[in-house]
mmCIF file of C-alpha atoms in Angstrom:
data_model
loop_
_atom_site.group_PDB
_atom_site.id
_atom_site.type_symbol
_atom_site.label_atom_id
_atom_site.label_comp_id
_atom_site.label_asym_id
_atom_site.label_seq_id
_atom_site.Cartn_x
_atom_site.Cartn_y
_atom_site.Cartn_z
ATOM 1 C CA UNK I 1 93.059 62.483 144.787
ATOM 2 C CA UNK I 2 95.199 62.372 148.173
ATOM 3 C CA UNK I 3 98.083 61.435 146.156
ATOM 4 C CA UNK I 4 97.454 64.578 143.816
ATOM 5 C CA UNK I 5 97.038 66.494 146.719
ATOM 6 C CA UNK I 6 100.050 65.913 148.567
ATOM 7 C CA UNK I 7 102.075 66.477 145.158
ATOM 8 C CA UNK I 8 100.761 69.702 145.768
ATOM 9 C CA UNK I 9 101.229 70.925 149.062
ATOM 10 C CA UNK I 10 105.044 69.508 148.554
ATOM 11 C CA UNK I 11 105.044 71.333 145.591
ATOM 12 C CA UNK I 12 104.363 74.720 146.886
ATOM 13 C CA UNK I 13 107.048 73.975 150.377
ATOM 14 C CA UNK I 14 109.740 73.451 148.064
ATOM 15 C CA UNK I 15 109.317 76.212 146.301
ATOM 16 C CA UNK I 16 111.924 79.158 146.159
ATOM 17 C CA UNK I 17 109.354 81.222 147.169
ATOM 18 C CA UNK I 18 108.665 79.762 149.893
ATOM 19 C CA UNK I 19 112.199 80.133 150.777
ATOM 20 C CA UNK I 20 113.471 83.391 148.790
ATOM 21 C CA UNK I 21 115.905 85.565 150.731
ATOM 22 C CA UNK I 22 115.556 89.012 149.782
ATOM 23 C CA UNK I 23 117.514 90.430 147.668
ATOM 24 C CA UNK I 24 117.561 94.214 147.964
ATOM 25 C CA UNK I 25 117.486 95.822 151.158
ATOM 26 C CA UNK I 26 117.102 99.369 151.886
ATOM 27 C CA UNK I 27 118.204 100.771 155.224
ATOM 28 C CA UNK I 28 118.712 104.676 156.252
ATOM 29 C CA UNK I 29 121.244 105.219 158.572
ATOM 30 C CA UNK I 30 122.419 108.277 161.366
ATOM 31 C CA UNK I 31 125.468 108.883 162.890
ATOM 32 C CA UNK I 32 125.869 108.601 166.473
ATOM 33 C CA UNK I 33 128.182 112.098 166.375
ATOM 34 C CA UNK I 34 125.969 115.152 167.137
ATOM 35 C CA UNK I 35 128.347 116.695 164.316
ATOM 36 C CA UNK I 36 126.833 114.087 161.903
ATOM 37 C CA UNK I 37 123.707 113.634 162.507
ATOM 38 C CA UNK I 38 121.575 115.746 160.347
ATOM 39 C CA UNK I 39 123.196 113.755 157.317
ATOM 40 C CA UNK I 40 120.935 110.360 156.948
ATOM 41 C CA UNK I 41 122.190 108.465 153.747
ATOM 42 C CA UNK I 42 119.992 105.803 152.469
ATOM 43 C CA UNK I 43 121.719 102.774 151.787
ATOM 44 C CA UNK I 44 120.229 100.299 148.886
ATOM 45 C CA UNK I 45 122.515 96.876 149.319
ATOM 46 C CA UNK I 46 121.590 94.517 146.989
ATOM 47 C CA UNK I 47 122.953 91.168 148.140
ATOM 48 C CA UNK I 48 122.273 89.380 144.528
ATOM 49 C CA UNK I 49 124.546 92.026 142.297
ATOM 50 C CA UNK I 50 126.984 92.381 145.660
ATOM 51 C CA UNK I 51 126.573 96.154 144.583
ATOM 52 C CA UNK I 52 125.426 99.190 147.028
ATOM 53 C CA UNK I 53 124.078 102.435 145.870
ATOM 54 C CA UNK I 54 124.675 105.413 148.348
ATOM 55 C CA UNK I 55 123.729 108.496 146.671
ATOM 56 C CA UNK I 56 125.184 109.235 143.572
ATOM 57 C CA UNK I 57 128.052 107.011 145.628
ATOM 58 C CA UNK I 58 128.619 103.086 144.815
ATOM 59 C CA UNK I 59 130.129 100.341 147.233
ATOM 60 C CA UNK I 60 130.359 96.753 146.734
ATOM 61 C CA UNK I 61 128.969 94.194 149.296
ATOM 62 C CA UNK I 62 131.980 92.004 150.975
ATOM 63 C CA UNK I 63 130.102 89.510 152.680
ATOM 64 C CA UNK I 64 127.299 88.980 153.892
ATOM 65 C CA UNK I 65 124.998 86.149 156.501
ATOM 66 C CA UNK I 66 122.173 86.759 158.231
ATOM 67 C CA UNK I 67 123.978 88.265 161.599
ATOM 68 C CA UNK I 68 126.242 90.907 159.662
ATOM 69 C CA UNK I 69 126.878 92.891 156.075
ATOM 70 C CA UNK I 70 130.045 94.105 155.604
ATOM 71 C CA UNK I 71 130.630 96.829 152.626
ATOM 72 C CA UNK I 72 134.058 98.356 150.826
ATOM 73 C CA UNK I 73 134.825 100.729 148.713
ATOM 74 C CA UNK I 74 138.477 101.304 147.994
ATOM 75 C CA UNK I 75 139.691 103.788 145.906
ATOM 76 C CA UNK I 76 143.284 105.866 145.631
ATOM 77 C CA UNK I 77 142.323 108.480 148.150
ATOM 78 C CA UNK I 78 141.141 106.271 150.366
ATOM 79 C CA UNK I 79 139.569 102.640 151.703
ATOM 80 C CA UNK I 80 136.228 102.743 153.931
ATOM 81 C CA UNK I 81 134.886 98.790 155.514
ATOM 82 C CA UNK I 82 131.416 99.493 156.919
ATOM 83 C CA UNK I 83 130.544 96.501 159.196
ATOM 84 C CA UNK I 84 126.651 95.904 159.994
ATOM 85 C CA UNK I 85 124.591 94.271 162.484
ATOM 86 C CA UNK I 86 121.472 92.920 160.931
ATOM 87 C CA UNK I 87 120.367 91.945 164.718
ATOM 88 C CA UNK I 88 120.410 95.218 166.144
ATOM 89 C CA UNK I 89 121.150 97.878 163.477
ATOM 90 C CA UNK I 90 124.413 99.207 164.682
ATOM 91 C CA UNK I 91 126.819 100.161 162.070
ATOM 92 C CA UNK I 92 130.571 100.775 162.690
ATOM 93 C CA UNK I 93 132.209 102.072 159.539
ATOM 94 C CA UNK I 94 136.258 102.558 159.326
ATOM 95 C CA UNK I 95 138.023 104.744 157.069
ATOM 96 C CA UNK I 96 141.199 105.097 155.723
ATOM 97 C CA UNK I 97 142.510 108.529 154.421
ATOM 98 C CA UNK I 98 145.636 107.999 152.570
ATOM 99 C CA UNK I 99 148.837 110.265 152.426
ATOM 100 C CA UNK I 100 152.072 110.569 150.726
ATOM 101 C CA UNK I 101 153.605 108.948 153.673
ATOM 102 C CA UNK I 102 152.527 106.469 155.839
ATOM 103 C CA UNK I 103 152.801 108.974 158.580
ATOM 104 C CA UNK I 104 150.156 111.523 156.725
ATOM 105 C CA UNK I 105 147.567 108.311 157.095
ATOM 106 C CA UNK I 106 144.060 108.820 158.492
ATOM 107 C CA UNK I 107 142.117 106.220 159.917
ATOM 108 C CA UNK I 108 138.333 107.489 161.055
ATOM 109 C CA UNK I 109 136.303 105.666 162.763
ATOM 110 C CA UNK I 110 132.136 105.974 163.139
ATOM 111 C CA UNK I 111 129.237 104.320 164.729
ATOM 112 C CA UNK I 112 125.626 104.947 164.484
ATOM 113 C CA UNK I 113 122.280 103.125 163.609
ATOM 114 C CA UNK I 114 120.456 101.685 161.220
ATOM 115 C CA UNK I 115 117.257 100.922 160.138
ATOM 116 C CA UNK I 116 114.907 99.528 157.529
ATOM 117 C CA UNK I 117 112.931 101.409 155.243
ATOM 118 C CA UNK I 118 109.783 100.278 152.996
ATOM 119 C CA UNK I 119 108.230 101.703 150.255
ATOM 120 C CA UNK I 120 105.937 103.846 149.927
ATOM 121 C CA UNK I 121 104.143 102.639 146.858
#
C-alpha cells in the first residue's frame, strides 16, 4: 500500500501539470507619452504558436525566458522590435520607418507599461 502510494504522489510531481508554463498571456499596455496615452492595446502573446494578436494587427514572438519577451513584425514600410520586462512590466518598443533613401529613415522609439489582464469569465 506505501509502495502504491508513493507511485502516486511521484506520479502527480512529475506531471506536466504540475510544471506547465503558460502558454497564452494577455497583457494591456499604455504609453508613457501624454500624446499616447489614451490608446491601451491589448496584447495576446502566445508563447506556444510564437504568434501575437494586437488588434486586427499580428506580430510574431522572437524570443522569449522568463525575465524578457521580445516581439517583431517586419514588413516593407517598416520593422518594429518591442522588448518586454516580465519582472517589472516596462516595455520599450523601437520602430523603423523606412524611406526611399537611407536618409528619409525613421527610427521611433517608445516606453510605457504593462500589465496583466484576466478574464472575466
Amino acid at each position: 500500500m506505501k509502495k502504491l502510494l508513493a507511485i502516486v504522489v511521484l506520479g502527480l510531481l512529475w506531471s506536466p501539470q504540475v510544471f506547465a508554463k503558460e502558454d497564452v498571456i494577455t497583457i494591456q499596455c499604455q504609453s508613457d507619452d501624454p500624446n499616447l496615452a489614451i490608446f491601451k492595446p491589448i496584447y495576446i502573446i502566445n508563447l506556444k504558436t510564437k504568434s501575437v494578436k494586437v488588434g486586427a494587427s499580428t506580430m510574431q514572438v522572437v524570443k522569449f525566458s522568463d525575465t524578457e519577451i521580445v516581439l517583431g513584425k517586419v514588413n516593407p514600410a517598416l520593422s518594429q522590435i518591442m522588448k518586454l520586462d516580465r519582472m517589472g512590466g516596462r516595455y520599450e518598443t523601437t520602430t523603423t520607418v523606412y524611406g526611399e533613401t537611407k536618409e528619409q529613415e525613421k527610427k521611433i522609439v517608445e516606453t510605457g507599461i504593462c500589465v496583466k489582464k484576466e478574464k472575466a469569465f
